[in-house]
Coordinates of C-alpha atoms in Angstrom, one line a residue:
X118 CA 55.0 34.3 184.9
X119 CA 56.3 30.7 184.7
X120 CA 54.8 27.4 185.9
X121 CA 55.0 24.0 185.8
X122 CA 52.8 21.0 185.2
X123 CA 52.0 17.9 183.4
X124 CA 51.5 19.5 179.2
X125 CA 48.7 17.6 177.6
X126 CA 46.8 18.8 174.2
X127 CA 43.6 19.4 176.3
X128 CA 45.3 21.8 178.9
X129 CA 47.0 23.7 176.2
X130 CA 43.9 23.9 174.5
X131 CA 42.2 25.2 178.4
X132 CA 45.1 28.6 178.5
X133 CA 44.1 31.7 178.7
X134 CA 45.6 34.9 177.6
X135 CA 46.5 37.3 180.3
X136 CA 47.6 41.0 179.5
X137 CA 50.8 39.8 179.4
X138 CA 53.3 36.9 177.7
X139 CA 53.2 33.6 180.1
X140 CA 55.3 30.0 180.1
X141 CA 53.7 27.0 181.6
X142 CA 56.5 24.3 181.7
X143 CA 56.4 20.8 180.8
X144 CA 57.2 18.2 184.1
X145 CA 57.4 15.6 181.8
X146 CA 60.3 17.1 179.8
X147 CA 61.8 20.2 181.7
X148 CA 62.9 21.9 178.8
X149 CA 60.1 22.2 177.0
X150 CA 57.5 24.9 177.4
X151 CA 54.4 26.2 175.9
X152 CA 54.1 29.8 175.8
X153 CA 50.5 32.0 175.7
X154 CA 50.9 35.4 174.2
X155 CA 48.2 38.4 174.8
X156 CA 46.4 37.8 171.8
X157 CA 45.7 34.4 172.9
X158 CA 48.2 32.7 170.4
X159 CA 50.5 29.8 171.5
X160 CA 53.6 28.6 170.7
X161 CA 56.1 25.8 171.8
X162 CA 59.5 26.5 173.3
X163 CA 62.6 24.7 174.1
X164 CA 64.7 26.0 177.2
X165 CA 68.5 24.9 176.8
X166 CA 71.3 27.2 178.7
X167 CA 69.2 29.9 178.7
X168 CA 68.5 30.4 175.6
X169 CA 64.7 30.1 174.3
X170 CA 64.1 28.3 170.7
X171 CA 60.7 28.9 169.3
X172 CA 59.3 25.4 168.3
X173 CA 56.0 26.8 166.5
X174 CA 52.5 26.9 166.7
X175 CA 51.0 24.6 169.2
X176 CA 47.5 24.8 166.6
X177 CA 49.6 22.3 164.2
X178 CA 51.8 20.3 167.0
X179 CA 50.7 17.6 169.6
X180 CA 52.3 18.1 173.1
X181 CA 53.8 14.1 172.2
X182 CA 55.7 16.3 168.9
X183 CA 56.6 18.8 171.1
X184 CA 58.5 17.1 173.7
X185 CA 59.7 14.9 170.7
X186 CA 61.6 18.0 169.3
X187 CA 62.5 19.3 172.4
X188 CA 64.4 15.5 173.6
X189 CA 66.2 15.7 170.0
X190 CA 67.6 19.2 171.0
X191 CA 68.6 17.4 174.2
X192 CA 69.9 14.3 173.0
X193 CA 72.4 16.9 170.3
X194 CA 73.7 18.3 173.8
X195 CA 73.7 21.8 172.1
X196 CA 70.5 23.8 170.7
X197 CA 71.3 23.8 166.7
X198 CA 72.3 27.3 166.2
X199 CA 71.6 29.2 163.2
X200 CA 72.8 32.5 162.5
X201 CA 70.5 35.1 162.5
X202 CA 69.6 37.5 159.4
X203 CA 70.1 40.8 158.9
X204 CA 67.1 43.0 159.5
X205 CA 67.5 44.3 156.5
X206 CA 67.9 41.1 154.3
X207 CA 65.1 39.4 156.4
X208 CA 62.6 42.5 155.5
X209 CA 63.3 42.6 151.8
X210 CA 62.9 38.6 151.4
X211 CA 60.8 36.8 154.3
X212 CA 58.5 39.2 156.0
X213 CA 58.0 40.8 152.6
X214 CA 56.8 37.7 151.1
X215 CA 54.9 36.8 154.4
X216 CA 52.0 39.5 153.1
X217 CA 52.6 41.5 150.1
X218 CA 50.4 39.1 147.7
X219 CA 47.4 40.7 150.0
X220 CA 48.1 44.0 150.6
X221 CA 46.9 47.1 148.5
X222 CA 49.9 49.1 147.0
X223 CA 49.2 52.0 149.1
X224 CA 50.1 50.1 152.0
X225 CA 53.0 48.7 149.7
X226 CA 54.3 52.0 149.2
X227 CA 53.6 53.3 152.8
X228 CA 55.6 50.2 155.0
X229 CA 58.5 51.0 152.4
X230 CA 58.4 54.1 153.2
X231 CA 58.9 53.7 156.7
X232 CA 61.2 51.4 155.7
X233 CA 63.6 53.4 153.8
X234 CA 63.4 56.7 155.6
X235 CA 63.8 55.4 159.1
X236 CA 63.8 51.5 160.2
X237 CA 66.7 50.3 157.6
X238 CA 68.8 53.4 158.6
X239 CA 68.5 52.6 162.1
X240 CA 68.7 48.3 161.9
X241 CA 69.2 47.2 158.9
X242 CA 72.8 46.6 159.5
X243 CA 71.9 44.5 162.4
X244 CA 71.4 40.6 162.9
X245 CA 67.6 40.4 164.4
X246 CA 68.5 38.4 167.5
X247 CA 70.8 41.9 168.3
X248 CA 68.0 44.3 168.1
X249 CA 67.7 45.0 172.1
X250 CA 64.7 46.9 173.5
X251 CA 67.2 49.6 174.7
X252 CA 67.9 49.7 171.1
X253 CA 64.6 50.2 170.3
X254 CA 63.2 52.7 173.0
X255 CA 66.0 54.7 172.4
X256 CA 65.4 55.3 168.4
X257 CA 61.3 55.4 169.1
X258 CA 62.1 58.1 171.8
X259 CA 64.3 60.2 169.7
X260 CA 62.0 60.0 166.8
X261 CA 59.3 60.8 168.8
X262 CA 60.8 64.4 169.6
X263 CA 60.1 65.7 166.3
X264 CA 57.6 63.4 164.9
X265 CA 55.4 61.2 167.1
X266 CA 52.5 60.4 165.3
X267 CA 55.0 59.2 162.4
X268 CA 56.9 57.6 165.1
X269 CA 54.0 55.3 166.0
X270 CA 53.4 54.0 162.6
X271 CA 56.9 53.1 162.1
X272 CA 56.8 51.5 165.5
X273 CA 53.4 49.8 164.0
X274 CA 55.4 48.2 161.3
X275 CA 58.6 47.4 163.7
X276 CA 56.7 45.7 165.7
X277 CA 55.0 43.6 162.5
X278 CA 58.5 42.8 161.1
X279 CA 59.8 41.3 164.5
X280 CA 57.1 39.6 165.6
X281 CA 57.2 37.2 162.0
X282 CA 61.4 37.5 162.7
X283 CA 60.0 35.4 166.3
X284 CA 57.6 33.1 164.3
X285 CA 60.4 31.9 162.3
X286 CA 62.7 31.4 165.4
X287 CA 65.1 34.5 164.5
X288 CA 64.9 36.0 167.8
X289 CA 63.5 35.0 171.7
X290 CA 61.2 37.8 171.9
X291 CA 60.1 41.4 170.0
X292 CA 62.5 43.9 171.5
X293 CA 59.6 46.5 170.8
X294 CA 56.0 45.0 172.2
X295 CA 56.7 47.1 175.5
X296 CA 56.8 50.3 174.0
X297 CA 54.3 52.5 174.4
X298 CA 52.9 54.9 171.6
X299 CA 52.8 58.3 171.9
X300 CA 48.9 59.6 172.8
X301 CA 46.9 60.7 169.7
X302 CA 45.7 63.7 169.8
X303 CA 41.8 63.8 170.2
X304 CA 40.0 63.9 166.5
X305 CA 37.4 66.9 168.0
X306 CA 38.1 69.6 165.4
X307 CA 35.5 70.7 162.9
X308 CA 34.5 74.0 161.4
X309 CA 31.0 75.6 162.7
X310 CA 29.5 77.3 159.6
X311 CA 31.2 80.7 159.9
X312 CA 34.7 79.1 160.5
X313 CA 34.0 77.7 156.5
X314 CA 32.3 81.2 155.3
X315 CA 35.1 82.9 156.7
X316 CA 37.6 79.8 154.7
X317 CA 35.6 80.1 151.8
X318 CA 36.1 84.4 151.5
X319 CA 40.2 83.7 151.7
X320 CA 39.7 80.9 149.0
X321 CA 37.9 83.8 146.8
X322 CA 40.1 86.5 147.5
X323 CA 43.1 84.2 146.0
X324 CA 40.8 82.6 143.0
X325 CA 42.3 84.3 139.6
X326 CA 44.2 87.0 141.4
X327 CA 47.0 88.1 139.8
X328 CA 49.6 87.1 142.0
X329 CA 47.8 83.9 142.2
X330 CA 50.3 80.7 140.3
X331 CA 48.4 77.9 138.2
X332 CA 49.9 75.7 140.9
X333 CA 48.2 77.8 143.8
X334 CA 44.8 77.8 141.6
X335 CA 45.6 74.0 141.6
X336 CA 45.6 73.6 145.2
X337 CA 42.1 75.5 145.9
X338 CA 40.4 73.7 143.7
X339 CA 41.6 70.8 145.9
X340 CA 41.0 71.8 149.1
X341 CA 37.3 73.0 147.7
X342 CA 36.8 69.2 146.8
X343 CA 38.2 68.3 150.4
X344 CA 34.9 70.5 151.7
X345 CA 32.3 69.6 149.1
X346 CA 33.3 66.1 149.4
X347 CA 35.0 64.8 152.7
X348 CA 37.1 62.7 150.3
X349 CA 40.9 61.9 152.0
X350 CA 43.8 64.0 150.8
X351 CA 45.5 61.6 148.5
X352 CA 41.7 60.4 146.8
X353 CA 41.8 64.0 145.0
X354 CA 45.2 65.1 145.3
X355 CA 46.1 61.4 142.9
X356 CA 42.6 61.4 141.2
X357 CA 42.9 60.4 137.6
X358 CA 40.6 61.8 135.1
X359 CA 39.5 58.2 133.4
X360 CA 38.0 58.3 137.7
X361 CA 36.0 60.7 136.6
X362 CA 32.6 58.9 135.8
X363 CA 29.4 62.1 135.5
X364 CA 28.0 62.9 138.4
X365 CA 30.5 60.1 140.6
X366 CA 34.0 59.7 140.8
X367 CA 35.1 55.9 140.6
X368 CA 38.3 55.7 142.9
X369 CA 40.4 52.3 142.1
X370 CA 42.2 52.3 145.0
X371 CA 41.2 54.5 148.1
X372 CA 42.7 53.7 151.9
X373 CA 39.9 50.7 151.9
X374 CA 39.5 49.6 148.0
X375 CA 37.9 51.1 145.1
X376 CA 34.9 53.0 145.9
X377 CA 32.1 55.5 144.4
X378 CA 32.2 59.4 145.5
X379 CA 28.4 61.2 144.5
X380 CA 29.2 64.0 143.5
X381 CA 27.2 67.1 144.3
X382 CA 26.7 70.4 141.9
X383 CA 29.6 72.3 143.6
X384 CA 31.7 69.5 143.0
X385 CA 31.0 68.6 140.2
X386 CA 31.1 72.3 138.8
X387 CA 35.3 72.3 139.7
X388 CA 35.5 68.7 137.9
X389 CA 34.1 70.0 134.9
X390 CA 36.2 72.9 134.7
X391 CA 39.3 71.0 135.1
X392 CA 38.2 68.3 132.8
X393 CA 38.8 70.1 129.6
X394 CA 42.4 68.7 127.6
X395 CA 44.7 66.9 129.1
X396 CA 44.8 62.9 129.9
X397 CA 45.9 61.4 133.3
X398 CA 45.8 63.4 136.5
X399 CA 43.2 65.6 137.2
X400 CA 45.5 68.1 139.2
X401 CA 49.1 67.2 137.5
X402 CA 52.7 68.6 138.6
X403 CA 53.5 71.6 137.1
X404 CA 56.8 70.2 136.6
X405 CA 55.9 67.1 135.3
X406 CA 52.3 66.1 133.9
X407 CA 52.6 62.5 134.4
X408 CA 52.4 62.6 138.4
X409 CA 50.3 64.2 140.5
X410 CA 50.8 67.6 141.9
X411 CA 53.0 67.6 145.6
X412 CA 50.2 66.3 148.4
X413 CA 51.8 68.9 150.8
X414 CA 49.5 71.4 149.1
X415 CA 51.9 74.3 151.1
X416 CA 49.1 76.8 150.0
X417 CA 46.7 75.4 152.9
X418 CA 48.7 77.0 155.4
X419 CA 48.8 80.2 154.0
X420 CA 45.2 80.4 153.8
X421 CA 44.2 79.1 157.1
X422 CA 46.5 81.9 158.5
X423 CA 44.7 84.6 156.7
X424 CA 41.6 83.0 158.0
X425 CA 42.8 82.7 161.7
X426 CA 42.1 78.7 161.3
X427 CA 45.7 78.2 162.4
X428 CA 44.8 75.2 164.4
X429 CA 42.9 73.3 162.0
X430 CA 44.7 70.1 159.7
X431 CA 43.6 69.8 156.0
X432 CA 42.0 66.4 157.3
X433 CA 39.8 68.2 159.7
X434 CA 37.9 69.3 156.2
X435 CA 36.7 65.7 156.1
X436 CA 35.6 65.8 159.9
X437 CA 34.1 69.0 158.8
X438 CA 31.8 67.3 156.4
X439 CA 30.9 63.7 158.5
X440 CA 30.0 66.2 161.8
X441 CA 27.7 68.5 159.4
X442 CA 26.3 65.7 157.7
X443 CA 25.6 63.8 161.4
X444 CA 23.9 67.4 162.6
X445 CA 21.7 67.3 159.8
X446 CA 19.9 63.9 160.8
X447 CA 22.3 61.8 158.0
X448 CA 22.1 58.4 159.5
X449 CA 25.5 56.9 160.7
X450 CA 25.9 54.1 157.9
X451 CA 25.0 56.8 155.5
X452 CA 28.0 58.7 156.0
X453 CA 30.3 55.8 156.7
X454 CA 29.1 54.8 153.1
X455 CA 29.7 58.6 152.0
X456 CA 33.3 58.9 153.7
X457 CA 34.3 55.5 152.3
X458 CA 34.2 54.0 155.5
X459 CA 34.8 50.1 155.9
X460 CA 33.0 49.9 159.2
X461 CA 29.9 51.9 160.4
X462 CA 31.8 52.5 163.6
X463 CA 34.5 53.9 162.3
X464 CA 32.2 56.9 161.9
X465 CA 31.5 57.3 165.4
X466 CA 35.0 59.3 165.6
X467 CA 33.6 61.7 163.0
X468 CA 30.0 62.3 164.4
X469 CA 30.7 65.3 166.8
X470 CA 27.7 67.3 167.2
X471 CA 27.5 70.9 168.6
X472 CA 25.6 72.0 172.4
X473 CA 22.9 73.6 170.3
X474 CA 22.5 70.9 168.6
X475 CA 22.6 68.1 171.2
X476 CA 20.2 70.7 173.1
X477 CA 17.8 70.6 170.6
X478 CA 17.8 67.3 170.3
X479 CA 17.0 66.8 173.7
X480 CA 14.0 68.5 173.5
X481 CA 12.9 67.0 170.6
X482 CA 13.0 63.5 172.0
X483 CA 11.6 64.7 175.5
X484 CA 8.8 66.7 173.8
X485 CA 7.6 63.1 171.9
X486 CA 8.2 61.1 175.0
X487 CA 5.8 63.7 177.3
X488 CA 3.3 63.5 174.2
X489 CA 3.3 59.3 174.2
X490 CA 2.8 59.2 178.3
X491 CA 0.4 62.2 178.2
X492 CA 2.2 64.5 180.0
X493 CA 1.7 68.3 179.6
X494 CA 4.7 70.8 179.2
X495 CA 4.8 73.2 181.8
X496 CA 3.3 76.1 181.3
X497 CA 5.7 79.5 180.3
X498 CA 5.7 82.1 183.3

């Protein structure tokens, strides 16, 4: 959507986001514009030829500076052209330096991950003003084949790269904000009580048997932890013994900071065990003790086979314990505080309750509601 009208500092101020990009045009100077993104930033442009030139923020610039820069683009007869990086030089320097000084290493390593393994082989030989959305939709939907919820968070981080690349005026537009991502699939998945005794008899039936590898003894104790504890994956998986503080585990850096994990007597038990020699990780490689064992734990899927669980993801063992602990009357900012959670709401997603419960329940609150207003239960035939 386009329009035109008479730009002053108040009216820009007076723009409202719409659920999609919009120019309003400047009458006073034609080829000046301001444009209002989704988000409700806004952000001057110059019009010359066709082209679009991002003249930045209209927080920090007066409509007068504005039309100012946009007459000395004019009056040069030409838009000053600059030549656009490549992706992958422009990742590595400015959009590196944009927000690395505030970023935990996890997410460090996790955008240079996505980095290495799939954006730089795919653009990082182009100039960012080349990257096209058929570019784009056509590596997101070929990714997405094999691999779409990794497919969204590399889009996630696409998306972050060009949108600074449009900030600095390297490119018109992001060739990937109208890509969809794929659906997630629905976090419902916990295990009732004889789902986890019927877990629990597999994990027994492997503990110390012959056939069983130090490795493999490795990964039960972990995926034990995973139950008695609703920690993530990588919290144990990378969990340093110097972490290891009694009855709590003190995580320095968990997916929202360092955090405390109470420990209960099952827990605690497996700690112990494992806690005797040894310095640095808690579960080591058997290959080399000074990293961590390999996170795929490729054990898991043996045992949920054996225990016809087939359908169930390692991280489902957290849901597992946030749903349990929400059916036994553990208030909701308990259990965030328990899973590590940032937000109270980000429990919600976890607090799945079964029809027996949620039955109960019902009656329970009905009963004490007919008791306040004097009502009488009806009588049993």
């Amino acid at each position: 959507m386009n329009r035109r009208t008479r730009l002053t500092d108040a009216l820009v101020r007076r723009l409202k986001p719409g659920s999609r990009e919009y120019t309003v045009r400047d009458t006073v100077v034609h080829s000046l514009g301001v444009r209002v993104h989704p988000s409700g930033g806004r952000s001057y442009v110059h019009f010359f030829e066709g082209r679009r030139v991002s003249l930045g923020s209209a927080v920090f610039k007066t409509v007068e500076e504005a039309r100012a820069e946009s007459r000395t683009h004019l009056s040069d007869g030409v838009v000053k052209k600059k030549c656009s990086p490549l992706f992958g030089d422009f990742v590595a320097g400015p959009w590196r330096n944009s927000w690395v000084h505030r970023c935990k290493p996890s997410t460090i390593r996790l955008r240079g991950k996505h980095l290495k393994s799939r954006l730089l082989p795919e653009f990082g030989d182009l100039r960012l003003d080349r990257i096209t959305p058929m570019l784009v939709h056509r590596w997101f939907d070929s990714y997405s084949e094999t691999a779409p919820g990794n497919a969204n968070h590399c889009l996630q981080t696409l998306r972050q790269v060009l949108n600074h690349a449009v900030a600095c005026g390297h490119a018109p537009s992001n060739p990937a904000r109208s890509i969809r991502p794929n659906p997630r699939r629905k976090i419902t998945r916990f295990l009732s009580r004889e789902e986890l005794d019927r877990l629990h008899r597999i994990l027994d039936s492997h503990t110390g048997a012959r056939r069983t590898t130090p490795s493999q003894n490795c990964q039960i104790d972990i995926i034990r932890l995973l139950i008695l504890t609703g920690c993530r994956k990588n919290e144990i998986v990378r969990l340093r013994r110097d972490e290891v503080a009694g009855d709590c585990l003190r995580l320095a850096d968990s997916k929202t900071g360092p955090r405390t994990v109470f420990l209960n007597s099952g827990a605690r038990a497996i700690i112990e065990r494992r806690m005797t020699g040894g310095t640095g990780f808690l579960f080591p490689s058997p290959n080399d003790s000074g990293r961590p064992i390999c996170d795929d734990l490729p054990l898991w899927y043996a045992i949920r086979k054996k225990a016809g669980l087939e359908d169930v993801r390692i991280h489902d063992l957290r849901h597992t314990y946030a749903s349990h602990a929400v059916m036994q009357g553990t208030p909701l900012p308990v259990v965030a505080r328990l899973l590590g959670h940032s937000r109270p709401t980000m429990t919600l997603r976890y607090a799945h309750t079964g029809d027996r419960e949620t039955e109960a329940a019902a009656e329970r609150i009905g009963g004490m509601i007919s008791e306040w207003l004097g009502l009488q239960a009806p009588c049993q035939p």
